Short mmCIF file of C-alpha atoms and ligand atoms in Angstrom, two decimals:
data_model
loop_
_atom_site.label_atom_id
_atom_site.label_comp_id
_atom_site.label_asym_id
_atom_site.label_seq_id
_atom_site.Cartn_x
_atom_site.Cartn_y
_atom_site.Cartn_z
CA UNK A 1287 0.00 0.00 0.00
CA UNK A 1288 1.41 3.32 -1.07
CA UNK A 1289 1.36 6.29 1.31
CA UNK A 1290 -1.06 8.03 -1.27
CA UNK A 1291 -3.40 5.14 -0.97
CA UNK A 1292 -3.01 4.60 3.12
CA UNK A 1293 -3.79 8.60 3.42
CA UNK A 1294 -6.81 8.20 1.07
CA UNK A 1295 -7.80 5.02 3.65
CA UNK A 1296 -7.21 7.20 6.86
CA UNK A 1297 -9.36 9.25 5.60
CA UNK A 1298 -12.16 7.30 4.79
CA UNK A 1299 -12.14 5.97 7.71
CA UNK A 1300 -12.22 9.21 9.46
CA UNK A 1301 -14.67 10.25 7.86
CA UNK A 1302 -17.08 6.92 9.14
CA UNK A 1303 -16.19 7.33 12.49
CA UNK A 1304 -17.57 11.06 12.89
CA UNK A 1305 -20.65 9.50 11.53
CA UNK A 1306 -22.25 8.07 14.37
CA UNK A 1307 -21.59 11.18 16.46
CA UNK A 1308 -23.21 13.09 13.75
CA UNK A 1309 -26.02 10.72 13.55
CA UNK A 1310 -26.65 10.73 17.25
CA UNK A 1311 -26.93 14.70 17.30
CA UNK A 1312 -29.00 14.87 14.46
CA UNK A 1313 -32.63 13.96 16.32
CA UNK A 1314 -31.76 16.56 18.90
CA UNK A 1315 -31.40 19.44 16.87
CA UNK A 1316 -34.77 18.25 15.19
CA UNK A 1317 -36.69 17.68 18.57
CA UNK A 1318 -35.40 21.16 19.39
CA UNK A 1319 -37.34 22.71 16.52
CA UNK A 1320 -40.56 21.17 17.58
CA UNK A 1321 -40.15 17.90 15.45
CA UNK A 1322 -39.24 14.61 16.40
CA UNK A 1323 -36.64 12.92 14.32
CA UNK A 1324 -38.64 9.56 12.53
CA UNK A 1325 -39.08 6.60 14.33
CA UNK A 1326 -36.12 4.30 15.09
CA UNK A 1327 -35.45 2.02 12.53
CA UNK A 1328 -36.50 -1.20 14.09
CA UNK A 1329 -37.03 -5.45 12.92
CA UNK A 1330 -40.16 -7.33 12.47
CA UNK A 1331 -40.82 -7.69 16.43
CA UNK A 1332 -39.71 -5.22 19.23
CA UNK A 1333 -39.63 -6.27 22.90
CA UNK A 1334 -42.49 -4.54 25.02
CA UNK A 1335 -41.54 -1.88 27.46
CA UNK A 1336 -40.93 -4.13 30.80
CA UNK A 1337 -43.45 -3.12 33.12
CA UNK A 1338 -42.27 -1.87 36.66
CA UNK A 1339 -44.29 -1.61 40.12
CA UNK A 1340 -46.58 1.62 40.27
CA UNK A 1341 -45.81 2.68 43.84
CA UNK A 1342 -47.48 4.20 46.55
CA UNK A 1343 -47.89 7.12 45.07
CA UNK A 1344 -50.14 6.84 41.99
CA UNK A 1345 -53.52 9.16 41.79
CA UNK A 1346 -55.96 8.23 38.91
CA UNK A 1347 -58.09 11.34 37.22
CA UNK A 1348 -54.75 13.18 36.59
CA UNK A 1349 -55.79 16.62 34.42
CA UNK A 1350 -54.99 16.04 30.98
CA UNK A 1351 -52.14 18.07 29.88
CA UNK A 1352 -48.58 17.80 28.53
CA UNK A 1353 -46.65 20.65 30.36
CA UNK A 1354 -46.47 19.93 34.01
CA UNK A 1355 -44.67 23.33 34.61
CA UNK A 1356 -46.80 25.82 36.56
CA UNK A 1357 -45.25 29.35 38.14
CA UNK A 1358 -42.59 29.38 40.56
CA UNK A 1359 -42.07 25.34 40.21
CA UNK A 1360 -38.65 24.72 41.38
CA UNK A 1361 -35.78 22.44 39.68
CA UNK A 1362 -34.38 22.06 36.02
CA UNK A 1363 -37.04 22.19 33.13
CA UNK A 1364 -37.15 18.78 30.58
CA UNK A 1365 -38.80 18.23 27.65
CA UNK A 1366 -39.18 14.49 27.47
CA UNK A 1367 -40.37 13.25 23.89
CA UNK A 1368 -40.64 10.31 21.87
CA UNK A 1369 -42.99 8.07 20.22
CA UNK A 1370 -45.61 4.58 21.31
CA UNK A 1371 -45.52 1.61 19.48
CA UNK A 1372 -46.31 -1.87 18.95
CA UNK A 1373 -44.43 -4.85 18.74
CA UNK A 1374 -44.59 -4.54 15.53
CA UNK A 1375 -43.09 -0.97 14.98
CA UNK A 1376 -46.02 0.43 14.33
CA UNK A 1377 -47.13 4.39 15.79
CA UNK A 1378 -49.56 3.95 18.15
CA UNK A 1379 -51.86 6.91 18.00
CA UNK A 1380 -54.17 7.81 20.46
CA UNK A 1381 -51.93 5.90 22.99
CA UNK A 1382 -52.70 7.03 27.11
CA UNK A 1383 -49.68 8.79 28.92
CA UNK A 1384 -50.18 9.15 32.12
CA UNK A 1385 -47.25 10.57 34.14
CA UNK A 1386 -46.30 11.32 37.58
CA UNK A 1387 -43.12 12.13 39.51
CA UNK A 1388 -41.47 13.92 42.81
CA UNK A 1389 -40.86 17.34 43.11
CA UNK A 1390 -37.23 18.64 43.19
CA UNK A 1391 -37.26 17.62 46.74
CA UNK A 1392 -38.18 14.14 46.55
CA UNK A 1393 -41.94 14.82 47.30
CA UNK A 1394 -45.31 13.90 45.82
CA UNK A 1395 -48.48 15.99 45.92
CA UNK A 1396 -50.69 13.35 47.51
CA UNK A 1397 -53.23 16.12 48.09
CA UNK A 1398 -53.30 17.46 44.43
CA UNK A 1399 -52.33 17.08 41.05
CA UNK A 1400 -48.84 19.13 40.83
CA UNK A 1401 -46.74 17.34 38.64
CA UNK A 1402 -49.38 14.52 37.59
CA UNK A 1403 -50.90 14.91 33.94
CA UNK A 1404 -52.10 12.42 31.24
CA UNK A 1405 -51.90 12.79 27.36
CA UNK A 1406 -52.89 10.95 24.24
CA UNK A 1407 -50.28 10.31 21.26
CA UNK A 1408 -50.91 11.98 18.07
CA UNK A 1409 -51.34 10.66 14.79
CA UNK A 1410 -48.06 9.49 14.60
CA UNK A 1411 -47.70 7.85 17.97
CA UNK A 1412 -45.83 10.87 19.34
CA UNK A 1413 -45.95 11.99 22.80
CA UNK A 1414 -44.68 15.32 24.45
CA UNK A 1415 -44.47 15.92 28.15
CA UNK A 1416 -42.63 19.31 29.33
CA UNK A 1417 -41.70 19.11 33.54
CA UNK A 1418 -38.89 19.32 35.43
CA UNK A 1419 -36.10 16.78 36.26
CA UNK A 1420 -37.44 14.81 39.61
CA UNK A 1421 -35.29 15.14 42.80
CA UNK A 1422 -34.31 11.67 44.70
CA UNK A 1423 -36.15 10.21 47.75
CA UNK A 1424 -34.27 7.98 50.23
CA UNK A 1425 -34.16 4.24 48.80
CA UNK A 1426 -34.82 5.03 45.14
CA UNK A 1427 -32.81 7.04 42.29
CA UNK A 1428 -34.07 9.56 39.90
CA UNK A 1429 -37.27 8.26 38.11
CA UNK A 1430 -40.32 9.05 36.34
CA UNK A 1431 -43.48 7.19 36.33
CA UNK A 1432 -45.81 6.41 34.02
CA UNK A 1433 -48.90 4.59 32.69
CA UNK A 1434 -49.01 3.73 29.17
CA UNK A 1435 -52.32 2.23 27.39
CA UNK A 1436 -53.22 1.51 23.84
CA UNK A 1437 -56.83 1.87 22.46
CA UNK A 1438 -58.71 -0.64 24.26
CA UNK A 1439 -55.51 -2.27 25.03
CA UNK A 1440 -54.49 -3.42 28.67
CA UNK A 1441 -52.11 -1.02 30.83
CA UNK A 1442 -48.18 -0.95 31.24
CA UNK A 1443 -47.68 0.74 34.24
CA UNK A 1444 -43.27 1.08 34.43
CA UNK A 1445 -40.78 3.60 35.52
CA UNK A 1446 -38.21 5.42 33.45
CA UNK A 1447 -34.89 6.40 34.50
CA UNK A 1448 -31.43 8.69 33.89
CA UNK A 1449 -28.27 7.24 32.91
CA UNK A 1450 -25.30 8.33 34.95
CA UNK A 1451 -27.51 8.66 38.31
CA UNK A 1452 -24.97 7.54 41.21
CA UNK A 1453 -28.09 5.56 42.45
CA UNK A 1454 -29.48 3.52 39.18
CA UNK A 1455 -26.55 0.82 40.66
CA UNK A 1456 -28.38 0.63 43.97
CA UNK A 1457 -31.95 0.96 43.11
CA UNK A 1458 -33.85 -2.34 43.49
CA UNK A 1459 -36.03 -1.60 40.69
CA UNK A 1460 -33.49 0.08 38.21
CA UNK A 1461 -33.31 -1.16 34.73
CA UNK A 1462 -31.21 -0.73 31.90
CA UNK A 1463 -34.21 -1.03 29.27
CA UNK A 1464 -35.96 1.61 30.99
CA UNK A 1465 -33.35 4.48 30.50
CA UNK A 1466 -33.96 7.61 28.95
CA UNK A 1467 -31.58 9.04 26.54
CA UNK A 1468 -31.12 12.33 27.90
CA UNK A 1469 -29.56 15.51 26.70
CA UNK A 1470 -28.03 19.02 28.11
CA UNK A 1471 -29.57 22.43 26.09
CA UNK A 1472 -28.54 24.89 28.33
CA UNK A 1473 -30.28 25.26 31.83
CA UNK A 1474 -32.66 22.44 31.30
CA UNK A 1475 -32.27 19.17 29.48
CA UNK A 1476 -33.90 17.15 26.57
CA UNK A 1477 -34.93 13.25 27.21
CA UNK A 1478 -36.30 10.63 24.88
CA UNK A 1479 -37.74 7.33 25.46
CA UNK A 1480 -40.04 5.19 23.03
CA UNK A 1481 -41.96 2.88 24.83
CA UNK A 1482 -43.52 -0.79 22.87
CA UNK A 1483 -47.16 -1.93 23.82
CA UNK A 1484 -48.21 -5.35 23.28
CA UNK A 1485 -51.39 -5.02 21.41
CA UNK A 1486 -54.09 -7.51 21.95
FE1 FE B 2709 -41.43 7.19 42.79
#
């Protein structure tokens, strides 16, 4: 191999390995602009979102709404995104969302619905929910809870999480299925998880 050719090799292969890093950004900047990147590419059958317990803390009749932010809520603001599907990659539209989490303390509003809300996907499955990062309580790390139903289909009820928490390790419920891919944009923070319902 000459040096002409070996350069001409080096750089291909540069070139392929700032792909994937370009790749990975690419969704972000779209989710950032109000529009979620298309769905993942994905084989014949997917694995369903594993479900997790609810908790103590779940309230049914949560208003229906997709920003949980309200004036003078404390902690970092996240817009969490992504899309429902079946097992066989296929949007999910008019999918249930219900969501509920701890404030930035570690607290729930047993009493009313602050940081509770429910939402249906849209025509193409997606799902939007604008809050705030939750803060820790004593035996568990970071999480978000959720419900997730299909049209006439039966309910997931699971918990999503954030990689690089010092207490996913720990945590007896903690799984690696159930992470979020989240992102930094400035003071507050992008996430994404696609959850999988098993229709029928
Ligand atoms: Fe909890």
């Amino acid at each position: 191999m000459n040096r002409e050719t070996k350069t001409s090799r080096r750089r291909f292969l540069l070139a392929w390995s700032a792909v994937p890093a370009a790749v990975a950004l690419l969704p972000w900047s779209r989710a950032e602009a109000g529009e979620l990147p298309p769905t993942r590419a994905c084989s014949d059958k997917s694995e369903p979102t594993p479900p997790q317990m609810a908790g103590p803390f779940f309230k049914p009749r949560s208003p229906e709404r997709n920003s949980l932010l309200v004036p003078g809520i404390k902690g970092t603001p996240i817009i969490l995104t992504g899309v429902v599907l079946s097992t066989a990659c296929k949007p999910v539209p008019g999918a249930l969302l219900d969501f509920w989490q701890c404030d930035d303390h570690g607290d729930y509003d047993n009493a009313g619905y602050t940081l509770r809300g429910h939402q249906f996907t849209d025509a193409a499955g997606r799902y939007r929910l604008e809050t705030i990062v939750p803060g820790v309580y004593p035996g568990r790390t970071r999480h978000f809870h959720v419900r997730a139903q299909a049209p006439n289909g039966s309910v997931l009820t699971t918990q999503l999480y954030f990689p690089g928490e010092p207490g996913n390790e720990g945590d007896f419920l903690f799984q690696r299925d159930l992470l979020m891919t989240v992102q930094d944009a400035g003071n507050a923070k992008t996430a994404r998880f696609d959850f999988v319902l098993k229709l029928g």
